[in-house]
PDB file of C-alpha atoms in Angstrom:
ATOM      1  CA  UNK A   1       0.727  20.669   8.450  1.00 85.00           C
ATOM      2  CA  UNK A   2       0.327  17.416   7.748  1.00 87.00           C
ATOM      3  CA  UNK A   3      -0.959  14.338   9.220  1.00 89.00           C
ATOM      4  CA  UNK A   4      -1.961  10.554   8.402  1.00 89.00           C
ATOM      5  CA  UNK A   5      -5.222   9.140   8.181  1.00 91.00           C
ATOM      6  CA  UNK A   6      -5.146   5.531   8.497  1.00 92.00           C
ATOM      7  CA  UNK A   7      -7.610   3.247   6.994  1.00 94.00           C
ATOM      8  CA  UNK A   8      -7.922  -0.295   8.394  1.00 95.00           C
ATOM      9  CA  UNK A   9      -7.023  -3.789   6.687  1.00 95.00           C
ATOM     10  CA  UNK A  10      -8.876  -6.314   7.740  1.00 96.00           C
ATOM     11  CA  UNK A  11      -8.542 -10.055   7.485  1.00 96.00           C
ATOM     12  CA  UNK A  12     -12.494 -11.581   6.807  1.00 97.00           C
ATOM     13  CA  UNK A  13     -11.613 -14.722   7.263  1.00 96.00           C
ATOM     14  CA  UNK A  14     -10.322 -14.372  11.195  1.00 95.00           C
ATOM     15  CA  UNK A  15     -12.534 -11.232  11.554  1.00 94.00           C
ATOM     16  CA  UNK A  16      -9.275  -9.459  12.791  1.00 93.00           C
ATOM     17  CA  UNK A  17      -7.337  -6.103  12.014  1.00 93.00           C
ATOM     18  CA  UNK A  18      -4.077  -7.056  10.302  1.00 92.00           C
ATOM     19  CA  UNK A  19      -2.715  -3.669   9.875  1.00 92.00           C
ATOM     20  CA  UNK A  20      -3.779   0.054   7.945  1.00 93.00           C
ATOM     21  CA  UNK A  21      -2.100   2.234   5.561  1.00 93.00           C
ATOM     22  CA  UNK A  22      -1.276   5.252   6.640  1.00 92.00           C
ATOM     23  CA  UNK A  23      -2.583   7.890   4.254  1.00 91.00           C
ATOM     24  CA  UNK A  24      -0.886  11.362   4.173  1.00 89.00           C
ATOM     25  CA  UNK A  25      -3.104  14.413   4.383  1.00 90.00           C
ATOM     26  CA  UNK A  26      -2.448  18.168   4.591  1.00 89.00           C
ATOM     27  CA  UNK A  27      -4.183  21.057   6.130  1.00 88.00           C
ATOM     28  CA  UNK A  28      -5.411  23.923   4.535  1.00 85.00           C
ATOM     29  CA  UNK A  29      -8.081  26.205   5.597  1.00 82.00           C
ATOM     30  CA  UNK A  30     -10.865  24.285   4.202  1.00 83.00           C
ATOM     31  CA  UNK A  31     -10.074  21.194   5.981  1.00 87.00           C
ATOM     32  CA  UNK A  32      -7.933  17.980   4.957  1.00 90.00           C
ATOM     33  CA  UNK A  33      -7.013  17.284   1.469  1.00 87.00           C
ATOM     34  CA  UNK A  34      -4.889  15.095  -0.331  1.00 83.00           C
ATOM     35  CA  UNK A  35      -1.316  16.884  -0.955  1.00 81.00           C
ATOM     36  CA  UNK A  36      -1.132  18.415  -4.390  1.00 75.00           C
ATOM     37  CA  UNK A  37       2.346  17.270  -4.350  1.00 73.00           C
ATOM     38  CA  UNK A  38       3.451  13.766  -2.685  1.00 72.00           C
ATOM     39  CA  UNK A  39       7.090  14.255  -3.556  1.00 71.00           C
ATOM     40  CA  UNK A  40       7.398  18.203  -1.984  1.00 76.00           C
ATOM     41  CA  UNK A  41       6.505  16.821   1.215  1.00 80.00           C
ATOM     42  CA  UNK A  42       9.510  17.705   3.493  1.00 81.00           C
ATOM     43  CA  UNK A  43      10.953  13.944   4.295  1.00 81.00           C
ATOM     44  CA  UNK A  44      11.815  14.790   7.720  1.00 83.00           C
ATOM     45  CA  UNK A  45       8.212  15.078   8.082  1.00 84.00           C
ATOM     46  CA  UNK A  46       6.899  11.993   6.730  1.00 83.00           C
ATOM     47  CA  UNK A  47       9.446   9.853   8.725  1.00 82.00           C
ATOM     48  CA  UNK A  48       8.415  11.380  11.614  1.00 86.00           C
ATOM     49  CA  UNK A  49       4.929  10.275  11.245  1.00 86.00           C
ATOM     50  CA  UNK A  50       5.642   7.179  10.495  1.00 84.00           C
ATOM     51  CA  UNK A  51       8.005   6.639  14.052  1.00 84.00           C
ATOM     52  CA  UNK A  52       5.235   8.399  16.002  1.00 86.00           C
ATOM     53  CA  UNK A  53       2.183   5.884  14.003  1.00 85.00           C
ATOM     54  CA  UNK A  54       4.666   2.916  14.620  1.00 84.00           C
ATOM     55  CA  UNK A  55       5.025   3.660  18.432  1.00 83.00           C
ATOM     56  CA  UNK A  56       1.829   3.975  19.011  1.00 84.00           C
ATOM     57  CA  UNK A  57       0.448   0.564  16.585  1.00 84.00           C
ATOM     58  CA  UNK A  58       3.605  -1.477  18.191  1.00 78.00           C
ATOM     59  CA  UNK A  59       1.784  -4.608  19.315  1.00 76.00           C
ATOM     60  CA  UNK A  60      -1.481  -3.846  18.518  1.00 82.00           C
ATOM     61  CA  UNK A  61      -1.017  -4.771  14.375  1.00 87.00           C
ATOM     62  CA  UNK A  62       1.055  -6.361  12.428  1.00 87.00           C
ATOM     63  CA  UNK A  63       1.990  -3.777  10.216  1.00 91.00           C
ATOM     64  CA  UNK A  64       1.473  -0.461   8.360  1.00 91.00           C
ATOM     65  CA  UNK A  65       1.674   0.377   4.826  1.00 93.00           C
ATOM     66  CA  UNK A  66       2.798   3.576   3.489  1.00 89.00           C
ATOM     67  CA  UNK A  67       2.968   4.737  -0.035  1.00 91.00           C
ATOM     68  CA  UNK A  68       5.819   5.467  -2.180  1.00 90.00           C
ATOM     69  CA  UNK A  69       5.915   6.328  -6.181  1.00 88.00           C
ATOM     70  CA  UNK A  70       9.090   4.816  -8.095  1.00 89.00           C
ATOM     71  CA  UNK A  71      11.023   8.223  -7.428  1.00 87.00           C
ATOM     72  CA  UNK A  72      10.379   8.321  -3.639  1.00 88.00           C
ATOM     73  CA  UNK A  73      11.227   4.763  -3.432  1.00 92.00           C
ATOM     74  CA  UNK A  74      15.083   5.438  -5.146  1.00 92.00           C
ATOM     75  CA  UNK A  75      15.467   8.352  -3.090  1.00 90.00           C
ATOM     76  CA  UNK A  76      18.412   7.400  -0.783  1.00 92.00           C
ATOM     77  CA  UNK A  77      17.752  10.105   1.705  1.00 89.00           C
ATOM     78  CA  UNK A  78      14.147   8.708   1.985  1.00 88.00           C
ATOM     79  CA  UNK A  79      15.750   4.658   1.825  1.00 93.00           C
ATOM     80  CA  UNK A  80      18.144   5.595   4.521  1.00 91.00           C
ATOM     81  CA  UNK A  81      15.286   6.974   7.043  1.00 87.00           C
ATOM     82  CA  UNK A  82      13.003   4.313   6.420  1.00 91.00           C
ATOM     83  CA  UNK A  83      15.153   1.501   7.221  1.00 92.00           C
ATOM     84  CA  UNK A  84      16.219   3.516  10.663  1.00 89.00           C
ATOM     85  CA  UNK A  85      12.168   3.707  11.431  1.00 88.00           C
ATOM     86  CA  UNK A  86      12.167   0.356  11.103  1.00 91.00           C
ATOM     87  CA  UNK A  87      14.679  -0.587  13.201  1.00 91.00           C
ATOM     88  CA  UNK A  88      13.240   1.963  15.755  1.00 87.00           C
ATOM     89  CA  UNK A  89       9.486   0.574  15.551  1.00 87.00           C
ATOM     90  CA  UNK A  90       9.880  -3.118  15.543  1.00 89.00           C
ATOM     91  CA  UNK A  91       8.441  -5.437  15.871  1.00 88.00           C
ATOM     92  CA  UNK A  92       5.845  -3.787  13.630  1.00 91.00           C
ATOM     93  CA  UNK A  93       6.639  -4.106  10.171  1.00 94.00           C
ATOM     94  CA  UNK A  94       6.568  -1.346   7.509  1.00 94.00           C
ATOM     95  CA  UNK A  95       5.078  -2.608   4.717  1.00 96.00           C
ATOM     96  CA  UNK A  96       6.316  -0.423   1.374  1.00 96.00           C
ATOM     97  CA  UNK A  97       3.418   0.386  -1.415  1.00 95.00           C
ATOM     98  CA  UNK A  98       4.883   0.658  -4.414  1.00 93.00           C
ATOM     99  CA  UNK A  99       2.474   2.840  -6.258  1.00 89.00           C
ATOM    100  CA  UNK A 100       1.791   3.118 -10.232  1.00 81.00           C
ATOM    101  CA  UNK A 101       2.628   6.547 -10.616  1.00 77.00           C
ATOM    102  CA  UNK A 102       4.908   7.178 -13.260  1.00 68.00           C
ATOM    103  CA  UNK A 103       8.496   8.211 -12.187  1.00 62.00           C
ATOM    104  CA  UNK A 104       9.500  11.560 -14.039  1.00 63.00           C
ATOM    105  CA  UNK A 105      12.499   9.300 -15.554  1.00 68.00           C
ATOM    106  CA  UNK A 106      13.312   5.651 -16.640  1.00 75.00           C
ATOM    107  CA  UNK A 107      14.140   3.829 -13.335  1.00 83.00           C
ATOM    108  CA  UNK A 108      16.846   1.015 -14.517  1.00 89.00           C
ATOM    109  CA  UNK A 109      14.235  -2.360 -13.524  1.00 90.00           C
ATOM    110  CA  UNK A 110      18.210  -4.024 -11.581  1.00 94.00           C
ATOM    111  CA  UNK A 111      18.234  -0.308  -9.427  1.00 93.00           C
ATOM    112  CA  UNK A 112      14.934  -0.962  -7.937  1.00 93.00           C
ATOM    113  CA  UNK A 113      15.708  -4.521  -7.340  1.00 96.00           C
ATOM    114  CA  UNK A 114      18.304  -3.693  -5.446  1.00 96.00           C
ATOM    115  CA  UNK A 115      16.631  -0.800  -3.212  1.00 96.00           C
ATOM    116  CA  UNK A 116      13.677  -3.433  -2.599  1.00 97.00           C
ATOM    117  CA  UNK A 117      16.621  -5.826  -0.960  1.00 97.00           C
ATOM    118  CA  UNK A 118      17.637  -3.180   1.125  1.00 97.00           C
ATOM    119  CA  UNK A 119      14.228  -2.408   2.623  1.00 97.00           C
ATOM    120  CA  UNK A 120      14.077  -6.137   3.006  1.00 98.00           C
ATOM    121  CA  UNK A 121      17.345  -6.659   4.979  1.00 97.00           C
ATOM    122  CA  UNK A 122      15.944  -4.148   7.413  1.00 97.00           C
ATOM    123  CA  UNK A 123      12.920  -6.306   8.197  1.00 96.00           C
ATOM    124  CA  UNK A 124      10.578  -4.453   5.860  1.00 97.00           C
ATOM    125  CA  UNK A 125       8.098  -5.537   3.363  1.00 97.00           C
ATOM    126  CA  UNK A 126       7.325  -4.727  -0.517  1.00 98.00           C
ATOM    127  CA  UNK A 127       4.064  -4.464  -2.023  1.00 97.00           C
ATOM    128  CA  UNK A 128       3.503  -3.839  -4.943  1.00 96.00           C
ATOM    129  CA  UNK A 129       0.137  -1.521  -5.333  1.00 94.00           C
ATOM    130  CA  UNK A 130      -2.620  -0.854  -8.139  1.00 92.00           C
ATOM    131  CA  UNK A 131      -1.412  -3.659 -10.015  1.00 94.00           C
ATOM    132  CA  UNK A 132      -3.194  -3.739 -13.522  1.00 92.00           C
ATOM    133  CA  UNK A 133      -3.367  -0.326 -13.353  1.00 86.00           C
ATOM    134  CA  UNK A 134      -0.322   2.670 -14.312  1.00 82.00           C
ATOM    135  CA  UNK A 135       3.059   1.192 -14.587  1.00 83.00           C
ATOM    136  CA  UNK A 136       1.786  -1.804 -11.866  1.00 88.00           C
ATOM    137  CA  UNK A 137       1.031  -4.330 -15.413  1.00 91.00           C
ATOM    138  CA  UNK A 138       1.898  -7.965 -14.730  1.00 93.00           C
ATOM    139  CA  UNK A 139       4.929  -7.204 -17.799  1.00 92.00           C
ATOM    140  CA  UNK A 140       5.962  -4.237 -15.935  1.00 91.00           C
ATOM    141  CA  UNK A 141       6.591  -5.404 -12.233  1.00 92.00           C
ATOM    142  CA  UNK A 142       6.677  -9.191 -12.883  1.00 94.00           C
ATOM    143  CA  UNK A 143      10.583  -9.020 -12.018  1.00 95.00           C
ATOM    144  CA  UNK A 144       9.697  -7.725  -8.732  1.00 95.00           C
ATOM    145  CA  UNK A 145       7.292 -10.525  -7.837  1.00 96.00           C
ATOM    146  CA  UNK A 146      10.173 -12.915  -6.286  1.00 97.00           C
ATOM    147  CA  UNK A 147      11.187  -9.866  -3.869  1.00 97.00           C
ATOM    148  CA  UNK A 148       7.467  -8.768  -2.570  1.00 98.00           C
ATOM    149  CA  UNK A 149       5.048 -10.240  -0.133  1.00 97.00           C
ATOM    150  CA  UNK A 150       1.875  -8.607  -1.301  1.00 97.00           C
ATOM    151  CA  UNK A 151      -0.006  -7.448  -4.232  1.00 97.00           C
ATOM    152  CA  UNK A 152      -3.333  -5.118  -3.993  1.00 97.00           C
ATOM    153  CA  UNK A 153      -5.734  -5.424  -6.245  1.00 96.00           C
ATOM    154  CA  UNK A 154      -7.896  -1.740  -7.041  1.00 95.00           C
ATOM    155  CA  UNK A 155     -11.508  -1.692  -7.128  1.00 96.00           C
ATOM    156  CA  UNK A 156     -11.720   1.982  -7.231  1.00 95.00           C
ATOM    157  CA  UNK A 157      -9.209   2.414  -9.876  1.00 93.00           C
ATOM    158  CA  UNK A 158     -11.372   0.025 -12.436  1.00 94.00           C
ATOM    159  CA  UNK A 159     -14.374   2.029 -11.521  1.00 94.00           C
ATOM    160  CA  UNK A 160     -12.770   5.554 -12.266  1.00 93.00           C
ATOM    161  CA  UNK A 161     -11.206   4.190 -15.665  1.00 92.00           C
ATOM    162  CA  UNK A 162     -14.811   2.733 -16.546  1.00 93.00           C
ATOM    163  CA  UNK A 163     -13.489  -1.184 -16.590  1.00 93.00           C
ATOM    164  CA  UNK A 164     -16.120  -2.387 -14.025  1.00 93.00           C
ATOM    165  CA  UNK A 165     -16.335  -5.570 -16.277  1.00 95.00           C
ATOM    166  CA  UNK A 166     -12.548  -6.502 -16.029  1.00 95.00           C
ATOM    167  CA  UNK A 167     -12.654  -6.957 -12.044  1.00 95.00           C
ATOM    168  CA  UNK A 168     -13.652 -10.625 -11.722  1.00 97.00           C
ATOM    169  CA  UNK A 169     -11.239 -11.577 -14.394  1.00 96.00           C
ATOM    170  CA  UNK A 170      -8.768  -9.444 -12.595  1.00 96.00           C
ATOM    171  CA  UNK A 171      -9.016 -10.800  -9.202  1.00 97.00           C
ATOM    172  CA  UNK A 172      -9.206 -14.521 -10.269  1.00 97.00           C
ATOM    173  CA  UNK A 173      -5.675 -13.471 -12.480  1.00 97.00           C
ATOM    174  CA  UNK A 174      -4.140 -11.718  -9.712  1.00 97.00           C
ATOM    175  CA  UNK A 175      -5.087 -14.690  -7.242  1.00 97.00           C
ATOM    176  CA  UNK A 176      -3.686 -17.143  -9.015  1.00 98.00           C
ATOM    177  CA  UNK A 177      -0.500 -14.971  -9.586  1.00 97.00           C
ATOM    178  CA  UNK A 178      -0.649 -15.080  -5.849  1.00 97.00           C
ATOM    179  CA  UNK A 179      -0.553 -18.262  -5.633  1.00 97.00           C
ATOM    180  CA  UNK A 180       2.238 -18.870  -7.355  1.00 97.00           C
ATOM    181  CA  UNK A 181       4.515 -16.722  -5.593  1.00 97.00           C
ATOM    182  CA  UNK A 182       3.025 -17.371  -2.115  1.00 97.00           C
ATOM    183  CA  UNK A 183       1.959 -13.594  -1.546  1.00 98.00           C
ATOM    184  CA  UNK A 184      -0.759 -12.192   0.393  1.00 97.00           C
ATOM    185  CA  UNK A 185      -3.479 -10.460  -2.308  1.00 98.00           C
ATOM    186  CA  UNK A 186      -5.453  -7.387  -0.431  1.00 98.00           C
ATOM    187  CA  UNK A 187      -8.323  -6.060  -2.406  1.00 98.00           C
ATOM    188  CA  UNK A 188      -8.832  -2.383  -2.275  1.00 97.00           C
ATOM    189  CA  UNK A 189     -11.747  -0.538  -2.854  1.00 96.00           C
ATOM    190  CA  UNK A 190     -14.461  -2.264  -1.288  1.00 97.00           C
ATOM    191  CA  UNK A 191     -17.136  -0.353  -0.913  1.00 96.00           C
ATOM    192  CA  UNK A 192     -21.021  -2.300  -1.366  1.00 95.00           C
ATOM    193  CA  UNK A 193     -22.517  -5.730  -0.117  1.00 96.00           C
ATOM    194  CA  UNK A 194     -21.867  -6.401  -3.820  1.00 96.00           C
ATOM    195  CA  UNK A 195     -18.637  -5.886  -3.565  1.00 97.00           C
ATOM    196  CA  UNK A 196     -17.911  -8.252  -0.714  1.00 96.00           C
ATOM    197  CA  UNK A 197     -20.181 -11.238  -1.725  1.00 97.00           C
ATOM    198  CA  UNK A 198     -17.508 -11.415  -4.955  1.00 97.00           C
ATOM    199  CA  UNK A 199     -14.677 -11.474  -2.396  1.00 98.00           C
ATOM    200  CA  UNK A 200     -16.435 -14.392  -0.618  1.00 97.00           C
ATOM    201  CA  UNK A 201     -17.081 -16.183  -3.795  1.00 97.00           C
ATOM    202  CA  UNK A 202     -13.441 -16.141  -4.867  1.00 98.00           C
ATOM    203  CA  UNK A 203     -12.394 -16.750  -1.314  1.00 97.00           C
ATOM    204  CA  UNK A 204     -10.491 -13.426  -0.814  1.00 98.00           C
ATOM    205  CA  UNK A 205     -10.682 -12.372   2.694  1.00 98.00           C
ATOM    206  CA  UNK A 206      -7.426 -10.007   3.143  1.00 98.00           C
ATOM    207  CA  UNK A 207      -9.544  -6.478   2.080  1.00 98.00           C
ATOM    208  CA  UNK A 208      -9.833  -2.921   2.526  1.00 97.00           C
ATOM    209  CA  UNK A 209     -12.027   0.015   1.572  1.00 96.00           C
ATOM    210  CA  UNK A 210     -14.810   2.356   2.608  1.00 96.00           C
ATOM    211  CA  UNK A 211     -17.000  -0.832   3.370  1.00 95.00           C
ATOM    212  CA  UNK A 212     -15.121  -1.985   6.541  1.00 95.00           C
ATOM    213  CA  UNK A 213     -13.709   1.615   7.577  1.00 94.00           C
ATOM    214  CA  UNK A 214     -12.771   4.960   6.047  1.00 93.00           C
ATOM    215  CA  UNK A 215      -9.404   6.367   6.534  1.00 92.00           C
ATOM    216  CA  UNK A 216      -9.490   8.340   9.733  1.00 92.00           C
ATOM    217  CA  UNK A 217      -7.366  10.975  10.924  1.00 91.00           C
ATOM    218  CA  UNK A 218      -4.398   8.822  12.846  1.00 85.00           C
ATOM    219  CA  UNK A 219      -4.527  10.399  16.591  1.00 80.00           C
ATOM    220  CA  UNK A 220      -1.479  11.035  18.375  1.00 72.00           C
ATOM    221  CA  UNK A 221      -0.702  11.053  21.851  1.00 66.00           C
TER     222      UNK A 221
END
């Protein structure tokens, strides 16, 4: 079985809830664990979840993100359902993660253009995740930049790959690469006081991470 756990993004600035991404789990008899496989998943199944989150988050957020790696993202049968439960949950916007995993093939750069303007003319979002981390380099998805509205920016990840050092000189880079395409930059990973007096010193307030709330298994009605 599986389920989402959603985890909360928060805007510090207004003190309000501007959406959560909706983090797929499966059940096993020790609990609920990250699948060991994203792309076996059954698609019917993930769609699904995402029409019953968006009915029940319809007016009460903006949006929810859900996470796709290159592969899932040039799937057509998965394109094809996403744009239909986006139609079906609107006004709530689905906002599409691109992740950095690494795609099992070369993805031509001009075929994932165009699938982003697809999930654009149905009313959805890109953003692009992890950047400075996996294939998510400023050279690698710069040509995407003109087609997203958000980047996130990993704490976690520079943790795990021992590059604690690089994150102030990573969020000031990614902020001002923010700027300059008028995107919204959500910071990831926040997790100590430490963590969120940076934010406030760099004026960041679009966040997210086990600070302000841990994902939580999504209830449904």
């Amino acid at each position: 079985m599986y389920r989402f756990f959603a985890q909360p993004q928060i805007n510090t600035r207004t003190r309000s809830l501007i959406g959560y991404e909706m983090l797929i789990r499966e059940a096993d008899a020790a609990g609920w664990r990250l699948p060991q496989s994203f792309s076996a998943i059954p698609l019917d199944e993930q769609i699904s979840l995402i029409k019953l989150a968006g009915r029940e988050l319809a007016l009460k957020v903006e949006s929810i993100s859900f996470n796709l790696d290159q592969q899932q993202f040039m799937n057509d049968q998965m394109a094809a359902a996403l744009c239909q439960a986006q139609l079906m949950i609107y006004p709530l916007t689905v906002v599409v993660e691109l992740t950095e995993d690494q795609a099992s093939h070369a993805i031509d750069p001009q075929a994932l253009q165009k699938r982003a303007r697809l999930y654009l003319s149905y009313g959805m979002e890109l953003s692009i995740d992890d950047v400075s981390t996996g294939e998510n380099t400023y050279e690698k998805i710069k040509y995407l930049l003109p087609l997203a509205s958000e980047i996130k920016v990993p704490l976690q990840n520079f943790r795990q790959e021992k590059r604690e050092a690089e994150i102030p000189g990573q969020l000031i880079f990614w902020r001002q690469i923010a700027r300059n395409h008028n995107l919204r930059l959500i910071v990831e990973g926040v997790e100590t006081p430490s963590d969120e007096e940076l934010l406030d010193e760099l004026d960041l307030p679009l966040r997210q991470g086990y600070y302000y709330g841990r994902p939580h298994l999504f209830k449904l009605q």
